[in-house]
Coordinates of N, CA and C in Angstrom, one line a residue:
Chain A
X1218 N 0.8 -1.2 0.0 CA 0.0 0.0 0.0 C 0.9 1.2 0.0
X1219 N 1.0 1.9 -1.2 CA 2.0 3.0 -1.3 C 1.5 4.3 -0.6
X1220 N 0.2 4.5 -0.6 CA -0.3 5.8 0.0 C -0.2 6.9 -1.0
X1221 N 0.6 7.9 -0.6 CA 0.8 9.1 -1.5 C 2.2 9.1 -1.9
X1222 N 2.4 9.1 -3.2 CA 3.8 9.0 -3.8 C 4.1 10.3 -4.5
X1223 N 5.2 10.9 -4.2 CA 5.7 12.1 -4.8 C 7.0 11.9 -5.6
X1224 N 7.1 12.5 -6.7 CA 8.4 12.5 -7.4 C 8.6 13.9 -8.1
X1225 N 9.9 14.4 -8.1 CA 11.1 13.7 -7.6 C 11.2 14.0 -6.1
X1226 N 12.1 13.3 -5.4 CA 12.4 13.6 -4.0 C 13.3 14.8 -3.8
X1227 N 14.2 15.0 -4.8 CA 15.1 16.1 -4.7 C 15.2 16.7 -6.1
X1228 N 15.3 18.0 -6.2 CA 15.5 18.7 -7.5 C 16.3 20.0 -7.3
X1229 N 17.2 20.3 -8.1 CA 17.9 21.6 -8.1 C 17.6 22.2 -9.5
X1230 N 17.1 23.4 -9.4 CA 16.8 24.2 -10.6 C 17.6 25.5 -10.7
X1231 N 17.7 26.0 -11.8 CA 18.3 27.4 -12.0 C 17.1 28.3 -12.1
X1232 N 17.3 29.6 -11.7 CA 16.2 30.6 -11.8 C 15.7 30.6 -13.3
X1233 N 14.4 30.6 -13.4 CA 13.8 30.7 -14.7 C 13.4 29.3 -15.3
X1234 N 14.0 28.3 -14.8 CA 13.6 26.9 -15.3 C 12.3 26.5 -14.9
X1235 N 11.7 25.6 -15.6 CA 10.4 25.1 -15.2 C 10.5 23.6 -14.8
X1236 N 9.5 23.2 -14.0 CA 9.5 21.8 -13.7 C 8.1 21.4 -13.1
X1237 N 7.8 20.2 -13.1 CA 6.5 19.7 -12.5 C 6.8 18.7 -11.5
X1238 N 6.2 18.9 -10.3 CA 6.2 17.9 -9.2 C 5.0 17.0 -9.4
X1239 N 5.2 15.7 -9.3 CA 4.1 14.7 -9.6 C 3.7 14.2 -8.2
X1240 N 2.4 13.9 -8.1 CA 1.8 13.3 -6.9 C 0.8 12.3 -7.3
X1241 N 0.8 11.1 -6.8 CA -0.2 10.1 -7.0 C -0.6 9.4 -5.7
X1242 N -1.9 9.1 -5.6 CA -2.4 8.4 -4.4 C -3.2 7.2 -4.9
X1243 N -3.1 6.1 -4.1 CA -3.7 4.9 -4.5 C -4.8 4.5 -3.4
X1244 N -5.3 5.5 -2.7 CA -6.3 5.2 -1.6 C -7.7 5.6 -2.1
X1245 N -7.9 5.9 -3.3 CA -9.2 6.3 -3.8 C -9.7 7.5 -3.1
X1246 N -8.8 8.4 -2.7 CA -9.2 9.7 -2.1 C -9.8 10.7 -3.1
X1247 N -10.7 11.5 -2.6 CA -11.3 12.5 -3.5 C -10.5 13.8 -3.5
X1248 N -10.0 14.2 -2.3 CA -9.4 15.5 -2.3 C -7.8 15.4 -2.2
X1249 N -7.2 16.3 -2.9 CA -5.7 16.3 -2.9 C -5.2 17.8 -2.7
X1250 N -4.0 17.9 -2.2 CA -3.5 19.2 -1.7 C -2.0 19.3 -2.1
X1251 N -1.5 20.5 -2.3 CA -0.1 20.8 -2.3 C 0.2 21.8 -1.3
X1252 N 1.2 21.5 -0.4 CA 1.7 22.4 0.6 C 3.2 22.7 0.3
X1253 N 3.6 23.8 0.9 CA 5.1 24.0 1.0 C 5.4 24.3 2.4
X1254 N 6.6 23.8 2.8 CA 7.0 24.0 4.2 C 8.4 24.7 4.2
X1255 N 8.4 25.8 4.9 CA 9.6 26.6 5.1 C 9.9 26.8 6.5
X1256 N 11.2 26.9 6.9 CA 11.6 27.1 8.3 C 10.8 28.3 8.9
X1257 N 10.2 28.0 10.1 CA 9.6 29.1 10.8 C 8.2 29.5 10.3
X1258 N 7.8 28.8 9.2 CA 6.5 29.3 8.5 C 5.4 28.3 8.7
X1259 N 5.7 27.0 9.0 CA 4.7 26.0 9.0 C 4.3 25.6 7.6
X1260 N 3.4 24.7 7.5 CA 2.9 24.3 6.2 C 1.9 25.3 5.6
X1261 N 2.1 25.7 4.4 CA 1.2 26.6 3.8 C 0.6 26.0 2.5
X1262 N -0.7 26.2 2.4 CA -1.4 25.5 1.3 C -1.2 26.3 0.0
X1263 N -0.8 25.6 -1.1 CA -0.6 26.3 -2.4 C -1.9 26.2 -3.2
X1264 N -2.3 25.0 -3.5 CA -3.5 24.7 -4.2 C -4.1 23.4 -3.7
X1265 N -5.4 23.3 -3.9 CA -6.0 22.0 -3.6 C -7.1 21.6 -4.6
X1266 N -7.5 20.4 -4.6 CA -8.5 19.9 -5.5 C -9.5 19.0 -4.7
X1267 N -10.7 19.6 -4.6 CA -11.7 18.9 -3.8 C -12.2 17.6 -4.5
X1268 N -12.1 17.6 -5.8 CA -12.6 16.4 -6.5 C -11.9 16.4 -7.9
X1269 N -12.0 15.3 -8.6 CA -11.5 15.3 -9.9 C -12.1 16.4 -10.8
X1270 N -11.3 17.1 -11.5 CA -11.9 18.2 -12.3 C -12.0 19.5 -11.7
X1271 N -11.7 19.7 -10.4 CA -11.7 21.0 -9.8 C -10.4 21.3 -9.1
X1272 N -10.0 22.6 -9.1 CA -8.9 23.0 -8.4 C -9.2 24.4 -7.8
X1273 N -8.6 24.7 -6.7 CA -8.8 26.0 -6.0 C -7.5 26.5 -5.4
X1274 N -7.3 27.8 -5.4 CA -6.2 28.4 -4.8 C -6.2 28.3 -3.3
X1275 N -5.0 28.1 -2.8 CA -4.8 28.2 -1.3 C -4.2 29.5 -0.9
X1276 N -3.4 29.4 0.1 CA -2.8 30.7 0.7 C -1.7 31.3 -0.2
X1277 N -0.9 30.5 -0.8 CA 0.3 31.0 -1.6 C 0.3 30.4 -3.0
X1278 N -0.6 30.8 -3.9 CA -0.7 30.2 -5.2 C 0.2 30.8 -6.2
X1279 N 0.7 32.0 -6.0 CA 1.4 32.8 -7.0 C 2.7 32.0 -7.4
X1280 N 2.9 31.9 -8.7 CA 4.1 31.2 -9.3 C 3.9 29.7 -9.5
X1281 N 2.7 29.2 -9.2 CA 2.4 27.8 -9.4 C 1.2 27.6 -10.2
X1282 N 1.1 26.4 -10.9 CA -0.1 25.9 -11.5 C -0.3 24.5 -11.1
X1283 N -1.5 24.0 -11.2 CA -1.8 22.6 -10.8 C -2.7 22.0 -11.9
X1284 N -2.6 20.7 -11.9 CA -3.5 19.9 -12.8 C -4.0 18.7 -12.0
X1285 N -5.3 18.5 -12.0 CA -5.8 17.3 -11.4 C -6.1 16.4 -12.6
X1286 N -5.1 15.6 -12.9 CA -5.1 14.8 -14.2 C -6.2 13.7 -14.2
X1287 N -6.5 13.1 -13.0 CA -7.5 12.1 -12.8 C -7.7 12.0 -11.3
X1288 N -8.4 11.0 -10.9 CA -8.7 11.0 -9.4 C -7.4 10.7 -8.7
X1289 N -6.5 10.0 -9.2 CA -5.2 9.6 -8.6 C -4.2 10.6 -8.5
X1290 N -4.1 11.5 -9.6 CA -2.9 12.3 -9.8 C -3.2 13.8 -9.7
X1291 N -2.2 14.5 -9.0 CA -2.4 15.9 -8.9 C -1.0 16.5 -9.0
X1292 N -0.7 17.2 -10.1 CA 0.6 17.7 -10.3 C 0.8 19.2 -10.0
X1293 N 1.9 19.6 -9.6 CA 2.2 21.0 -9.3 C 3.3 21.5 -10.3
X1294 N 3.1 22.6 -11.0 CA 4.1 23.1 -12.0 C 4.6 24.5 -11.6
X1295 N 5.9 24.6 -11.7 CA 6.6 25.9 -11.5 C 7.0 26.3 -13.0
X1296 N 6.4 27.3 -13.5 CA 6.6 27.7 -14.9 C 8.0 28.4 -15.0
X1297 N 8.3 29.2 -14.0 CA 9.6 30.0 -14.1 C 10.1 30.1 -12.6
X1298 N 10.9 29.1 -12.3 CA 11.3 29.0 -10.9 C 12.1 30.2 -10.4
X1299 N 11.8 30.6 -9.1 CA 12.5 31.7 -8.4 C 13.1 31.2 -7.1
X1300 N 14.2 31.8 -6.7 CA 14.8 31.3 -5.4 C 13.9 31.3 -4.2
X1301 N 12.8 32.2 -4.3 CA 11.8 32.2 -3.2 C 11.0 30.9 -3.2
X1302 N 11.1 30.1 -4.2 CA 10.3 28.8 -4.3 C 11.2 27.7 -3.8
X1303 N 12.4 27.9 -3.3 CA 13.2 26.9 -2.6 C 12.4 26.5 -1.4
X1304 N 12.1 25.2 -1.3 CA 11.2 24.8 -0.2 C 11.1 23.3 -0.2
X1305 N 10.4 22.8 0.8 CA 10.0 21.3 0.8 C 8.5 21.3 0.4
X1306 N 8.2 20.6 -0.6 CA 6.8 20.5 -1.0 C 6.2 19.2 -0.7
X1307 N 5.0 19.2 -0.1 CA 4.3 18.0 0.3 C 2.9 18.0 -0.4
X1308 N 2.7 16.8 -0.9 CA 1.4 16.5 -1.5 C 0.6 15.7 -0.4
X1309 N -0.7 15.9 -0.3 CA -1.5 15.2 0.6 C -2.8 14.9 0.0
X1310 N -3.5 13.9 0.6 CA -4.8 13.6 0.1 C -5.7 13.2 1.3
X1311 N -7.0 13.2 1.0 CA -8.0 12.7 2.0 C -9.2 12.2 1.3
X1312 N -9.9 11.3 2.0 CA -11.0 10.6 1.4 C -12.2 11.6 1.0
X1313 N -12.5 12.4 2.0 CA -13.8 13.2 1.8 C -13.6 14.5 1.0
X1314 N -14.7 15.1 0.7 CA -14.7 16.3 0.0 C -15.2 17.5 0.8
X1315 N -15.9 17.1 1.9 CA -16.5 18.1 2.8 C -15.4 18.6 3.8
X1316 N -15.9 19.2 4.9 CA -14.9 19.7 5.9 C -14.1 18.6 6.5
X1317 N -12.9 18.9 6.8 CA -12.0 17.9 7.5 C -12.6 17.5 8.8
X1318 N -12.6 16.3 9.1 CA -13.0 15.8 10.4 C -12.1 14.7 10.9
X1319 N -12.3 14.3 12.1 CA -11.5 13.2 12.7 C -11.4 12.0 11.9
X1320 N -12.4 11.7 11.1 CA -12.4 10.5 10.3 C -12.0 10.7 8.9
X1321 N -11.4 11.9 8.7 CA -11.3 12.3 7.3 C -10.1 13.2 7.2
X1322 N -8.9 12.7 7.7 CA -7.8 13.6 7.8 C -6.8 13.4 6.6
X1323 N -5.8 14.3 6.6 CA -4.8 14.3 5.5 C -3.8 13.2 5.7
X1324 N -3.4 12.6 4.6 CA -2.3 11.7 4.5 C -1.3 12.3 3.6
X1325 N 0.0 12.5 4.0 CA 1.0 13.2 3.3 C 1.9 12.2 2.5
X1326 N 2.4 12.7 1.4 CA 3.6 12.1 0.8 C 4.9 12.4 1.5
X1327 N 5.9 11.8 1.0 CA 7.2 11.9 1.7 C 7.9 13.3 1.5
X1328 N 7.4 14.0 0.5 CA 8.0 15.4 0.3 C 9.0 15.4 -0.9
X1329 N 9.1 16.6 -1.5 CA 10.0 16.9 -2.6 C 10.8 18.1 -2.2
X1330 N 12.1 17.9 -2.1 CA 13.0 19.1 -1.7 C 13.5 19.8 -3.0
X1331 N 13.1 21.0 -3.1 CA 13.4 21.8 -4.3 C 14.3 22.9 -3.9
X1332 N 15.4 23.1 -4.6 CA 16.3 24.2 -4.5 C 16.4 24.9 -5.8
X1333 N 16.2 26.3 -5.7 CA 16.3 27.1 -6.9 C 17.5 28.0 -6.7
X1334 N 18.4 27.9 -7.6 CA 19.7 28.7 -7.5 C 19.6 30.0 -8.3
Chain B
X17 N -2.0 38.9 14.8 CA -1.9 37.6 15.6 C -2.0 36.5 14.6
X18 N -1.1 35.5 14.7 CA -1.1 34.3 13.8 C -2.4 33.5 14.1
X19 N -2.9 32.8 13.1 CA -4.1 32.0 13.3 C -3.8 30.9 14.3
X20 N -2.6 30.3 14.2 CA -2.3 29.2 15.1 C -0.8 29.5 15.6
X21 N -0.7 29.5 16.9 CA 0.6 29.8 17.5 C 1.1 28.6 18.4
X22 N 2.4 28.3 18.3 CA 3.0 27.3 19.1 C 4.3 27.8 19.6
X23 N 4.7 27.3 20.8 CA 6.1 27.6 21.2 C 7.0 26.7 20.4
X24 N 8.0 27.2 19.8 CA 8.8 26.4 18.9 C 9.7 25.4 19.7
X25 N 10.0 25.7 21.0 CA 10.9 24.9 21.8 C 12.3 25.2 21.4
X26 N 13.3 24.2 21.5 CA 12.9 22.8 21.9 C 12.7 22.6 23.3
X27 N 11.8 21.6 23.6 CA 11.6 21.1 24.9 C 12.6 20.0 25.1
X28 N 13.5 20.1 26.0 CA 14.4 19.0 26.3 C 14.0 18.3 27.6
X29 N 13.7 17.1 27.5 CA 13.2 16.3 28.7 C 13.9 15.0 28.8
X30 N 14.1 14.5 30.0 CA 14.7 13.1 30.1 C 13.6 12.0 29.9
X31 N 14.1 10.9 29.5 CA 13.2 9.7 29.4 C 12.4 9.6 30.6
X32 N 11.1 9.2 30.4 CA 10.2 9.0 31.6 C 9.5 10.2 32.0
X33 N 9.9 11.4 31.6 CA 9.3 12.7 32.0 C 7.9 12.8 31.4
X34 N 7.1 13.7 32.0 CA 5.9 14.1 31.4 C 6.1 15.5 30.8
X35 N 5.6 15.7 29.6 CA 5.8 17.0 29.0 C 4.4 17.4 28.3
X36 N 4.2 18.7 28.3 CA 2.9 19.2 27.7 C 3.2 20.4 26.8
X37 N 2.5 20.4 25.7 CA 2.6 21.6 24.8 C 1.2 22.2 24.7
X38 N 1.2 23.5 24.5 CA -0.1 24.2 24.2 C 0.0 24.8 22.8
X39 N -1.2 25.0 22.3 CA -1.3 25.7 21.0 C -2.5 26.6 21.0
X40 N -2.3 27.8 20.7 CA -3.5 28.8 20.7 C -3.9 29.1 19.3
X41 N -5.2 29.3 19.2 CA -5.8 29.6 17.8 C -6.6 30.8 17.9
X42 N -6.7 31.6 16.9 CA -7.4 32.9 16.9 C -8.8 32.9 16.5
X43 N -9.2 31.9 15.7 CA -10.6 31.9 15.1 C -11.5 31.1 16.0
X44 N -12.4 31.8 16.7 CA -13.3 31.1 17.7 C -14.2 30.2 17.0
X45 N -14.4 30.3 15.7 CA -15.4 29.4 15.0 C -14.7 28.1 14.5
X46 N -13.4 27.9 14.8 CA -12.7 26.7 14.4 C -13.5 25.5 14.7
X47 N -13.5 24.5 13.8 CA -14.3 23.4 13.9 C -13.6 22.1 14.4
X48 N -12.4 21.9 13.9 CA -11.7 20.6 14.2 C -10.2 20.9 14.5
X49 N -9.7 20.0 15.3 CA -8.3 20.2 15.8 C -7.6 18.9 15.8
X50 N -6.3 19.0 15.4 CA -5.5 17.8 15.3 C -4.1 18.1 15.8
X51 N -3.4 17.0 16.2 CA -2.0 17.0 16.4 C -1.3 16.1 15.4
X52 N -0.4 16.6 14.7 CA 0.4 15.8 13.8 C 1.9 15.8 14.4
X53 N 2.5 14.7 14.0 CA 3.9 14.5 14.4 C 4.8 14.5 13.1
X54 N 5.9 15.2 13.2 CA 6.8 15.3 12.1 C 8.2 15.0 12.5
X55 N 8.8 13.9 12.0 CA 10.2 13.6 12.3 C 11.0 14.4 11.3
X56 N 12.3 14.5 11.7 CA 13.2 15.4 10.9 C 13.2 14.9 9.4
X57 N 13.0 15.8 8.6 CA 13.1 15.6 7.1 C 12.1 14.5 6.6
X58 N 11.0 14.4 7.4 CA 9.9 13.4 7.0 C 8.6 14.2 6.8
X59 N 7.6 13.5 6.4 CA 6.3 14.1 6.2 C 5.6 14.1 7.5
X60 N 4.6 15.0 7.7 CA 3.8 15.0 8.9 C 2.9 13.8 8.9
X61 N 2.6 13.2 10.1 CA 1.7 12.1 10.3 C 0.8 12.4 11.4
X62 N -0.5 12.0 11.2 CA -1.5 12.3 12.2 C -1.2 11.5 13.5
X63 N -1.1 12.3 14.6 CA -0.9 11.7 15.9 C -2.3 11.4 16.5
X64 N -3.1 12.4 16.6 CA -4.4 12.3 17.1 C -5.3 13.5 16.8
X65 N -6.6 13.2 16.7 CA -7.6 14.3 16.6 C -7.8 14.8 18.0
X66 N -8.4 16.0 18.2 CA -8.7 16.5 19.5 C -10.2 16.7 19.6
X67 N -10.8 16.1 20.5 CA -12.2 16.2 20.7 C -12.6 17.1 21.8
X68 N -13.8 17.6 21.8 CA -14.2 18.6 22.8 C -14.1 18.0 24.2
X69 N -14.4 16.8 24.3 CA -14.4 16.2 25.7 C -13.0 15.7 26.1
X70 N -12.0 16.0 25.2 CA -10.6 15.5 25.5 C -10.5 14.0 25.1
X71 N -9.4 13.6 24.8 CA -9.2 12.2 24.4 C -7.8 11.7 24.7
X72 N -7.7 10.4 24.9 CA -6.4 9.8 25.3 C -6.1 8.7 24.3
X73 N -4.8 8.5 24.0 CA -4.4 7.4 23.2 C -3.1 6.9 23.8
X74 N -3.1 5.9 24.7 CA -1.9 5.4 25.3 C -1.3 6.5 26.2
X75 N -0.1 6.9 25.9 CA 0.6 7.9 26.7 C 0.3 9.3 26.3
X76 N -0.5 9.5 25.3 CA -0.8 10.8 24.8 C -2.3 11.2 25.2
X77 N -2.4 12.5 25.6 CA -3.7 13.0 26.0 C -3.8 14.4 25.3
X78 N -4.9 14.5 24.6 CA -5.2 15.8 24.0 C -6.4 16.5 24.6
X79 N -6.3 17.8 24.8 CA -7.5 18.5 25.3 C -7.8 19.8 24.5
X80 N -9.0 20.2 24.6 CA -9.5 21.4 23.9 C -10.1 22.3 24.9
X81 N -9.7 23.5 24.9 CA -10.3 24.6 25.7 C -10.8 25.7 24.8
X82 N -12.1 25.6 24.5 CA -12.7 26.5 23.6 C -12.8 27.9 24.2
X83 N -13.0 28.0 25.5 CA -13.2 29.3 26.1 C -11.9 30.1 26.0
X84 N -10.8 29.5 26.1 CA -9.5 30.2 26.1 C -8.8 30.0 24.7
X85 N -9.4 29.2 23.9 CA -9.0 29.0 22.5 C -7.6 28.4 22.4
X86 N -7.4 27.3 23.1 CA -6.2 26.6 22.9 C -6.4 25.1 23.0
X87 N -5.5 24.3 22.4 CA -5.5 22.9 22.6 C -4.1 22.5 23.2
X88 N -4.1 21.3 23.8 CA -2.9 20.9 24.5 C -2.6 19.4 24.2
X89 N -1.4 19.1 24.3 CA -1.0 17.7 24.1 C -0.1 17.4 25.3
X90 N -0.4 16.3 26.0 CA 0.4 15.8 27.1 C 1.0 14.5 26.8
X91 N 2.2 14.3 27.0 CA 2.9 13.1 26.7 C 3.5 12.6 28.1
X92 N 3.0 11.4 28.5 CA 3.5 10.8 29.7 C 4.6 9.8 29.4
X93 N 5.5 9.6 30.4 CA 6.5 8.6 30.3 C 7.2 8.7 28.9
X94 N 7.8 9.8 28.7 CA 8.4 10.1 27.4 C 9.5 9.0 27.0
X95 N 9.5 8.7 25.7 CA 10.4 7.8 25.2 C 11.4 8.5 24.2
X96 N 12.5 7.9 24.0 CA 13.5 8.5 23.0 C 12.8 8.7 21.7
X97 N 12.0 7.7 21.3 CA 11.3 7.8 20.0 C 10.2 8.9 19.9
X98 N 9.9 9.5 21.0 CA 9.0 10.6 21.0 C 9.6 11.9 20.5
X99 N 10.9 11.9 20.3 CA 11.6 13.1 19.8 C 11.2 13.4 18.4
X100 N 10.6 14.6 18.2 CA 10.0 14.9 16.9 C 9.5 16.4 17.1
X101 N 9.0 16.9 16.0 CA 8.3 18.1 16.0 C 6.8 17.9 16.0
X102 N 6.0 18.5 16.9 CA 4.6 18.3 17.0 C 3.9 19.5 16.5
X103 N 3.0 19.2 15.5 CA 2.3 20.3 14.7 C 0.9 20.4 15.2
X104 N 0.5 21.6 15.6 CA -0.9 21.8 15.9 C -1.6 22.2 14.6
X105 N -2.8 21.6 14.4 CA -3.5 21.9 13.2 C -4.9 22.2 13.5
X106 N -5.4 23.3 12.9 CA -6.8 23.8 13.2 C -7.5 23.9 11.9
X107 N -8.8 23.7 11.9 CA -9.7 23.9 10.8 C -10.6 25.0 11.1
X108 N -10.3 26.3 10.6 CA -11.2 27.4 10.9 C -12.5 27.3 10.1
X109 N -12.4 26.7 8.8 CA -13.6 26.6 8.0 C -13.3 25.7 6.8
X110 N -14.3 25.1 6.3 CA -14.2 24.4 5.0 C -13.1 23.4 5.0
X111 N -12.2 23.4 4.0 CA -11.2 22.4 3.8 C -9.8 22.9 4.2
X112 N -9.7 24.2 4.5 CA -8.3 24.8 4.6 C -7.8 24.7 6.0
X113 N -7.1 23.6 6.2 CA -6.4 23.5 7.5 C -5.3 24.5 7.7
X114 N -5.1 25.0 8.9 CA -4.1 25.9 9.2 C -3.1 25.2 10.2
X115 N -1.8 25.2 9.8 CA -0.8 24.5 10.5 C 0.0 25.4 11.4
X116 N 0.3 25.0 12.6 CA 1.2 25.8 13.4 C 2.6 25.5 12.9
X117 N 3.6 26.2 13.4 CA 5.0 26.0 13.0 C 5.6 24.9 13.7
X118 N 5.0 24.3 14.8 CA 5.5 23.2 15.4 C 6.3 23.4 16.7
X119 N 6.2 22.4 17.6 CA 7.0 22.5 18.8 C 7.9 21.3 18.8
X120 N 9.2 21.6 18.9 CA 10.2 20.5 18.9 C 10.5 19.9 20.2
X121 N 10.4 18.6 20.3 CA 10.6 17.8 21.5 C 11.9 17.0 21.4
X122 N 12.8 17.1 22.3 CA 14.0 16.3 22.4 C 14.0 15.5 23.7
X123 N 13.9 14.2 23.6 CA 13.9 13.3 24.8 C 15.3 12.7 24.9
X124 N 16.0 12.9 26.0 CA 17.3 12.4 26.2 C 17.4 11.2 27.2
X125 N 18.4 10.3 27.0 CA 18.5 9.2 27.9 C 18.8 9.6 29.3

C-alpha cells in the first residue's frame, strides 16, 4: 500500500527553469493538496483539488499551477522558478470532499525538496 | 496575531518525564483540531484528533479549551522515540487546515 507518492524527491533548478512535481495516491481519495514548508513558517497551502476536475487556490498560489489529471494524480508546476520557491513541497490527500473531520484527515507524501539557484 | 501559535521549543526532557505543549488559535469558529507529528526531514503524520471532551491514546492526551482557544498535548513517560516536532493543526472553516509552526521535543537518555 503505497499511499501518497511524490516525485522527484530532490531537485535543483536554476532561476527561470520550469518543472513539474508529480503526486499520485492509491487510496481512492477525493481531495488532494499541495503544501510548501519553510523554516519558521509552518505548512502553507498552495492549491487543492476537492474532486477530480476541480482546483482551487490556497494561501500561496502565485508562481504555481496545478493539474488534477484524474482521481489519482495531482501535479504542481513551476513555470519559471525563483529562489523564493526553494522549499520542501508536500502533497496530501484525504477521502472526503467536505470539511475535514477526525475520520477524514490528511495523509501526506514523503515530500519533494526543491532548491532554486 | 497568527491564526495558530505554538512555542517552537525545543523542549528538552529526560526519558520518563511528562511534557505538555499548548497551541493557541485565533478563530473562535474553528471546527476541528489535530496534532500531527513530524520527524526530521519526513512528512507529517497524524498523531491524534482533538475532541471537545478530551481524548487519550496510550501515553498521549489531547485537550481542547474553547473558552481560552487553545489545545494541548500531554505526553507521559516520554520515550526517546517521541523526539520529533509536534504540529498543531486547526480547521477554521471548510477544507483549509491551518498548521502551526510546530514544537520541537527532544527526549534524552
